[in-house]
Short mmCIF file of C-alpha atoms in Angstrom, two decimals:
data_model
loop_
_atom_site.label_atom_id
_atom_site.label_comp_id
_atom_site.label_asym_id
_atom_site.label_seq_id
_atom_site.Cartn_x
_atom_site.Cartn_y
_atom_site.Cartn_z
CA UNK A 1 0.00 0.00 0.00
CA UNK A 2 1.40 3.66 -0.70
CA UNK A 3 1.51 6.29 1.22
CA UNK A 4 0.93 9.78 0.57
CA UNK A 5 4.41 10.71 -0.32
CA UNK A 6 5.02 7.79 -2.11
CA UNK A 7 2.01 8.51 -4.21
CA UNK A 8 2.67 11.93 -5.27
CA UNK A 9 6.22 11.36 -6.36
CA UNK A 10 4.79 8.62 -8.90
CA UNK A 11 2.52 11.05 -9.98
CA UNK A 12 5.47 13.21 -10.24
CA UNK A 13 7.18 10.88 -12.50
CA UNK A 14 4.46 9.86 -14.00
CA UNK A 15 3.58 14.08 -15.32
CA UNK A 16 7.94 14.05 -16.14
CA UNK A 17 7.33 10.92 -18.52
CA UNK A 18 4.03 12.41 -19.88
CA UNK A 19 6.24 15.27 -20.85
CA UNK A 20 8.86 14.51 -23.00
CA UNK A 21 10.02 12.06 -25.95
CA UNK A 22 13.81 12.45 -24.91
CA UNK A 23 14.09 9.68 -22.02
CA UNK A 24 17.42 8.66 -21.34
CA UNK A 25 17.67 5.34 -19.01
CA UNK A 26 21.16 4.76 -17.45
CA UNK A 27 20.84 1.17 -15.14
CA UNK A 28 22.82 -1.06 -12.75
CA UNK A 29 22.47 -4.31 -11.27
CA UNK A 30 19.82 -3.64 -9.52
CA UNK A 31 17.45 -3.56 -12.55
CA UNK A 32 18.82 -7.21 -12.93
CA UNK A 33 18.08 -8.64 -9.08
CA UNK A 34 14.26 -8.65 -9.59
CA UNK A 35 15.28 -11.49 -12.62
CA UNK A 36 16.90 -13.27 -9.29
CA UNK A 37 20.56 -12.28 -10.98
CA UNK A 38 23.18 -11.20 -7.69
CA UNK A 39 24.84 -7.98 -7.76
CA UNK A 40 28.19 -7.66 -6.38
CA UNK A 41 27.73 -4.90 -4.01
CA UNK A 42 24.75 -5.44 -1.87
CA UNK A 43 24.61 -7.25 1.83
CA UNK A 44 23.74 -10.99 -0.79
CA UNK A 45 25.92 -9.98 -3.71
CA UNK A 46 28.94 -12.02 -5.02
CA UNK A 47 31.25 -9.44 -3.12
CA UNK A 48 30.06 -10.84 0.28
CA UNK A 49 30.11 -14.38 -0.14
CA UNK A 50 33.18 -16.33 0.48
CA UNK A 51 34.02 -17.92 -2.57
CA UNK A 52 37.39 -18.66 -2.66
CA UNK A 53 39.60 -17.82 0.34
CA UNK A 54 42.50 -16.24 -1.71
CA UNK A 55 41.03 -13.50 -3.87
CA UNK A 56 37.71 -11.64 -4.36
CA UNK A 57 35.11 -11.85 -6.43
CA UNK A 58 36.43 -8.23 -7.93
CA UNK A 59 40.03 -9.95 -8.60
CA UNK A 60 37.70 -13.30 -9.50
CA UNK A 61 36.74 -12.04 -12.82
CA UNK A 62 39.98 -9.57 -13.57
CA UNK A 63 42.23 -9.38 -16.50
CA UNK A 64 44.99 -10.80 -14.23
CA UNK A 65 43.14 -13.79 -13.38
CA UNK A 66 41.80 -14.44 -16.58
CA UNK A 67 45.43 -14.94 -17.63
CA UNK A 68 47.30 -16.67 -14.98
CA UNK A 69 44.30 -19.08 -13.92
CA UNK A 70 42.00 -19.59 -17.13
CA UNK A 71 40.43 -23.21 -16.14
CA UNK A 72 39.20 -20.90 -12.49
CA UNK A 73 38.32 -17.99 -14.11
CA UNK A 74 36.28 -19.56 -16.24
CA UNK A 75 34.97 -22.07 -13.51
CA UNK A 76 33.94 -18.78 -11.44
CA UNK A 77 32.58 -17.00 -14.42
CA UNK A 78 30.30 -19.64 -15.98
CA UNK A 79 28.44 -20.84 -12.55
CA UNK A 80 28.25 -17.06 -11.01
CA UNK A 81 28.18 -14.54 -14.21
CA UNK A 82 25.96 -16.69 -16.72
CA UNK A 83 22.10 -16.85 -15.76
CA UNK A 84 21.36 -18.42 -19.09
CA UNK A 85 17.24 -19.17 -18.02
CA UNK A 86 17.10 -15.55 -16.69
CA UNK A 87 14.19 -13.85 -18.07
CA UNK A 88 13.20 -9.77 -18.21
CA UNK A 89 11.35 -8.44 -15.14
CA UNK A 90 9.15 -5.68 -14.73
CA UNK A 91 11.25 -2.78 -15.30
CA UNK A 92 12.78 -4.86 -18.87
CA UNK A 93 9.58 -4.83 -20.13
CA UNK A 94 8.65 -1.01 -18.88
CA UNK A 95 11.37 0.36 -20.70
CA UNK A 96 11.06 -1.33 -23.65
CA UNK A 97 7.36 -0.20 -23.87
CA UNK A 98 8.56 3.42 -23.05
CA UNK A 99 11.02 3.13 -26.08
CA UNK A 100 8.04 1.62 -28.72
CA UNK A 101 5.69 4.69 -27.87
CA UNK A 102 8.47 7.17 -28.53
CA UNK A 103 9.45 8.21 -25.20
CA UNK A 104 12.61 6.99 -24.26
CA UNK A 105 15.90 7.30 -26.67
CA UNK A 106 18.55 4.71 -24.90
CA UNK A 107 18.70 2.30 -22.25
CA UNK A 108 22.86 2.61 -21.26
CA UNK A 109 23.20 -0.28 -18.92
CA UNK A 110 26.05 -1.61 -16.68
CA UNK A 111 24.92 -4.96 -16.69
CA UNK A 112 25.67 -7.98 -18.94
CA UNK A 113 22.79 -9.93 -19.24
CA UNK A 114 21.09 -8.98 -22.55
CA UNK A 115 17.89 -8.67 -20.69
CA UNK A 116 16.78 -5.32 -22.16
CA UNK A 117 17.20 -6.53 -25.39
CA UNK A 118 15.29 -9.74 -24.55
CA UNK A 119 12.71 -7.46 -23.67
CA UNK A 120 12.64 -5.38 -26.73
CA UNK A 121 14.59 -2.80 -26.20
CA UNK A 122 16.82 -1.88 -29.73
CA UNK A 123 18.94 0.87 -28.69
CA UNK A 124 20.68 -0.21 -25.73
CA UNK A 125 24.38 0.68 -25.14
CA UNK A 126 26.19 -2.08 -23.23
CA UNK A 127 29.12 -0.21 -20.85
CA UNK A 128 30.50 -3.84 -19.71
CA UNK A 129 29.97 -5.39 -22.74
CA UNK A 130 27.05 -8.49 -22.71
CA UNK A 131 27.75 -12.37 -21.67
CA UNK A 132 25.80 -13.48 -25.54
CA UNK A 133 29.04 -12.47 -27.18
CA UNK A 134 32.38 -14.32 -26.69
CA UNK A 135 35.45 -13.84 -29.55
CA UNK A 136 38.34 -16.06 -30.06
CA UNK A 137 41.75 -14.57 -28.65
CA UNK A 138 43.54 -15.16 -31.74
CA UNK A 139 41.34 -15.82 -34.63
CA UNK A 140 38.42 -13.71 -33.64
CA UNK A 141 35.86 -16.35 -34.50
CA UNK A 142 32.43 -15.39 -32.70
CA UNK A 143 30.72 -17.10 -30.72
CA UNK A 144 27.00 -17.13 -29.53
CA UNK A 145 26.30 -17.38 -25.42
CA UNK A 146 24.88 -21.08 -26.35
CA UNK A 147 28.04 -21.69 -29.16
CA UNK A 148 30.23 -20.50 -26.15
CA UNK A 149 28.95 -23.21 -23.48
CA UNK A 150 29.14 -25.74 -25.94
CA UNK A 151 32.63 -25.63 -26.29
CA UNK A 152 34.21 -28.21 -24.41
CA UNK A 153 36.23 -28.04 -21.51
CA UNK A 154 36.75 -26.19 -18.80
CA UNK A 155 38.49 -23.32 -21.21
CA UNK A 156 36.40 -22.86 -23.81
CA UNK A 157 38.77 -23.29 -27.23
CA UNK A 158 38.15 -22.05 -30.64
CA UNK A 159 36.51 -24.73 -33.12
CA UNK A 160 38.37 -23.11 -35.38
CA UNK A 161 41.88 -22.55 -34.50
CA UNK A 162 42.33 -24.18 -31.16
CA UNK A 163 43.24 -20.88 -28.84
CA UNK A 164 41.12 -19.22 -25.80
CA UNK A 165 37.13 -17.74 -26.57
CA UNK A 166 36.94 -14.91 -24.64
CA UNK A 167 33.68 -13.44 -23.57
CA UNK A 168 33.14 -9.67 -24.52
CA UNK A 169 32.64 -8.54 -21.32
CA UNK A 170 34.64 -5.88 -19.89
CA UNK A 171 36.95 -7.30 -16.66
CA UNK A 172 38.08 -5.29 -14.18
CA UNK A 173 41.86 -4.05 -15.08
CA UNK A 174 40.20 -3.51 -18.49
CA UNK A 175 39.06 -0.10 -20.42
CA UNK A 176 35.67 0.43 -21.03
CA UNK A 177 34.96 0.66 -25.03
CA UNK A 178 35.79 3.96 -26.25
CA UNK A 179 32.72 4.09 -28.83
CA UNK A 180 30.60 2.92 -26.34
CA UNK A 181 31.87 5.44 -23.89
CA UNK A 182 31.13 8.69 -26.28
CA UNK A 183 27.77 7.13 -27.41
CA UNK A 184 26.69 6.77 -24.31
CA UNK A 185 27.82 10.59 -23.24
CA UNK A 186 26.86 12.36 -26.55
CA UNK A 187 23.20 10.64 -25.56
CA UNK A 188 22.96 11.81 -21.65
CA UNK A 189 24.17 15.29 -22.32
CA UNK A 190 21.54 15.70 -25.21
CA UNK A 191 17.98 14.21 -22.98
CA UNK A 192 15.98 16.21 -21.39
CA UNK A 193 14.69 13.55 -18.18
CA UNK A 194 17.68 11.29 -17.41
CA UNK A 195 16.12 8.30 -15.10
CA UNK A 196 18.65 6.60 -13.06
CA UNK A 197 17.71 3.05 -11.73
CA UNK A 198 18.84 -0.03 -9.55
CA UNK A 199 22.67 1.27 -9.57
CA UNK A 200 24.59 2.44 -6.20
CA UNK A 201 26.47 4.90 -8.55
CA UNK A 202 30.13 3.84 -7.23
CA UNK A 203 31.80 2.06 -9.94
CA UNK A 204 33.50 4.68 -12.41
CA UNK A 205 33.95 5.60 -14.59
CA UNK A 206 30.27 5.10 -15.60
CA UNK A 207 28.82 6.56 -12.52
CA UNK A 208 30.32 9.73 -13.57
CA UNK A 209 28.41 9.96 -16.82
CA UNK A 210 25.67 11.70 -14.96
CA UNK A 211 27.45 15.18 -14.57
CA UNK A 212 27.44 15.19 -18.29
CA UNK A 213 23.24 15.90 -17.84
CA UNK A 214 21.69 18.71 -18.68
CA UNK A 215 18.64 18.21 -19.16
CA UNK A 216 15.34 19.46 -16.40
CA UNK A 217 14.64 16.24 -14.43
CA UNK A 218 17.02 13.77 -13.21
CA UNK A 219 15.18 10.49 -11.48
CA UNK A 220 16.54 8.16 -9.34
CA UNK A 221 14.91 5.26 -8.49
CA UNK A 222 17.09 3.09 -5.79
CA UNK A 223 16.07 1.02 -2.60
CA UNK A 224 18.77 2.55 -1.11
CA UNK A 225 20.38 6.36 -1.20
CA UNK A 226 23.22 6.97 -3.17
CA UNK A 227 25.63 9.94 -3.08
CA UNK A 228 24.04 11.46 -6.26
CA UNK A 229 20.87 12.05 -4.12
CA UNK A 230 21.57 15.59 -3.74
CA UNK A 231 21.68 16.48 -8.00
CA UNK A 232 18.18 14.91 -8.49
CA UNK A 233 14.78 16.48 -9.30
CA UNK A 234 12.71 13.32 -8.10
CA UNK A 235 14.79 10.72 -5.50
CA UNK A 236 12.10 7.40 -5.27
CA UNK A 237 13.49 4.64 -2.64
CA UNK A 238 11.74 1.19 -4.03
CA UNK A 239 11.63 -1.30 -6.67
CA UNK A 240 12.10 -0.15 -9.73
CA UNK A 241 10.22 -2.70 -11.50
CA UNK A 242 7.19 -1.99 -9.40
CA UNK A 243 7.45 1.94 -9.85
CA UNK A 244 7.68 1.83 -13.82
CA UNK A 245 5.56 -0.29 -14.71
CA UNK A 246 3.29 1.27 -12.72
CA UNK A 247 3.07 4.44 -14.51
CA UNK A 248 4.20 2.61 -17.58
CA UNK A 249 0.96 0.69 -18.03
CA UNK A 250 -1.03 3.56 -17.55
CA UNK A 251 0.47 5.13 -20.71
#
């Protein structure tokens, strides 16, 4: 049941999304947790748990690790970073509505899941690349998410030429890619209503692409604060699936 407050600031967002066709959408794992997919950050992400004594989950999935200890990166990676029966939740399916009746430009995402585009979403800009695209180290053969598990072993080997299939996901000691970078700037700074969802806004440098807004009304919608709470128009502390959709199907 809502409350007064609660109430008014969805009508709030509800009059911001009535108002303009230049939505911008800029997520974090927290769009991804109501599709029952951990984050890394939160009191039951992969950060807290204990899964191997020597390292973190952060040095877990890094460039480093990657190289010196392939058959445990890729151990690690395929049982805690692959959620291959995962399906879009309530805010997925929001957004992608939002984009089909003209109101929202981009979805910019730090997640890897493909989920918005399983939704519907088409113009989605990856930051951390996505887990459905994998590319030989040598050859640069592609490979699908289900062409990827398929290879055998442990270390997944080209078909083709033998060497290591990498998935296109960005790992920490790794840049983030350039074109996606500017794409995903040039869009922010020209919206008018940037909504900010399910992200903690710590991990840079994509949590400083919000001081390149301009626009009127910047959203956030987070179960928790975050230290960006003081630059927004409209602050909403809940599920973002439930607020969206929401005012979404009302639309």
């Amino acid at each position: 049941m809502l409350n007064t407050i609660e109430k008014d600031k969805i009508t709030k967002l509800k009059r911001i999304i009535m108002d303009s066709d230049n939505i911008v959408f800029f997520g974090g794992a927290g769009v991804s947790t109501e599709s029952n997919i951990p984050d890394f950050r939160s009191s039951n992400g992969l950060f807290n748990k204990s899964l191997n004594k020597h390292f973190t989950p952060e040095q877990l999935v890094s460039r480093t690790y990657f190289e010196r200890y392939p058959d445990d990166f890729f151990d690690f990676y395929k049982k805690n970073l692959i959620f291959k029966d995962a399906r879009p939740n309530l805010a997925h399916h929001a957004l992608a509505k939002l984009e089909k009746i003209g109101k929202l430009k981009a979805v910019i995402t730090q997640n890897i899941d493909g989920l918005h585009q399983l939704a519907g979403s088409k113009n989605v800009f990856e930051l951390h690349g996505s887990v459905h695209s994998n590319t030989c180290t040598f050859c640069k053969s592609k490979y699908s998410l289900e062409e990827f598990l398929a290879l055998e072993g442990t270390t997944p080997k080209c078909s083709v030429c033998g060497n290591t299939v990498k998935p296109d996901v960005v790992l920490y000691e790794e840049s983030l890619d350039d074109r996606v970078i500017a794409e995903s700037i040039k869009i922010i700074s020209q919206a008018d209503v940037l909504i900010v969802g399910g992200t903690s806004l710590v991990v840079y440098p994509a949590a400083g692409f919000l001081n390149y807004f301009k626009g009127s009304e910047l959203v956030l919608i987070n179960k928790s604060s975050t230290n960006m709470d003081s630059m927004a128009s409209l602050i909403i502390n809940d599920s973002i699936g439930k607020i969206l959709s929401e005012i979404v199907n009302e639309l």
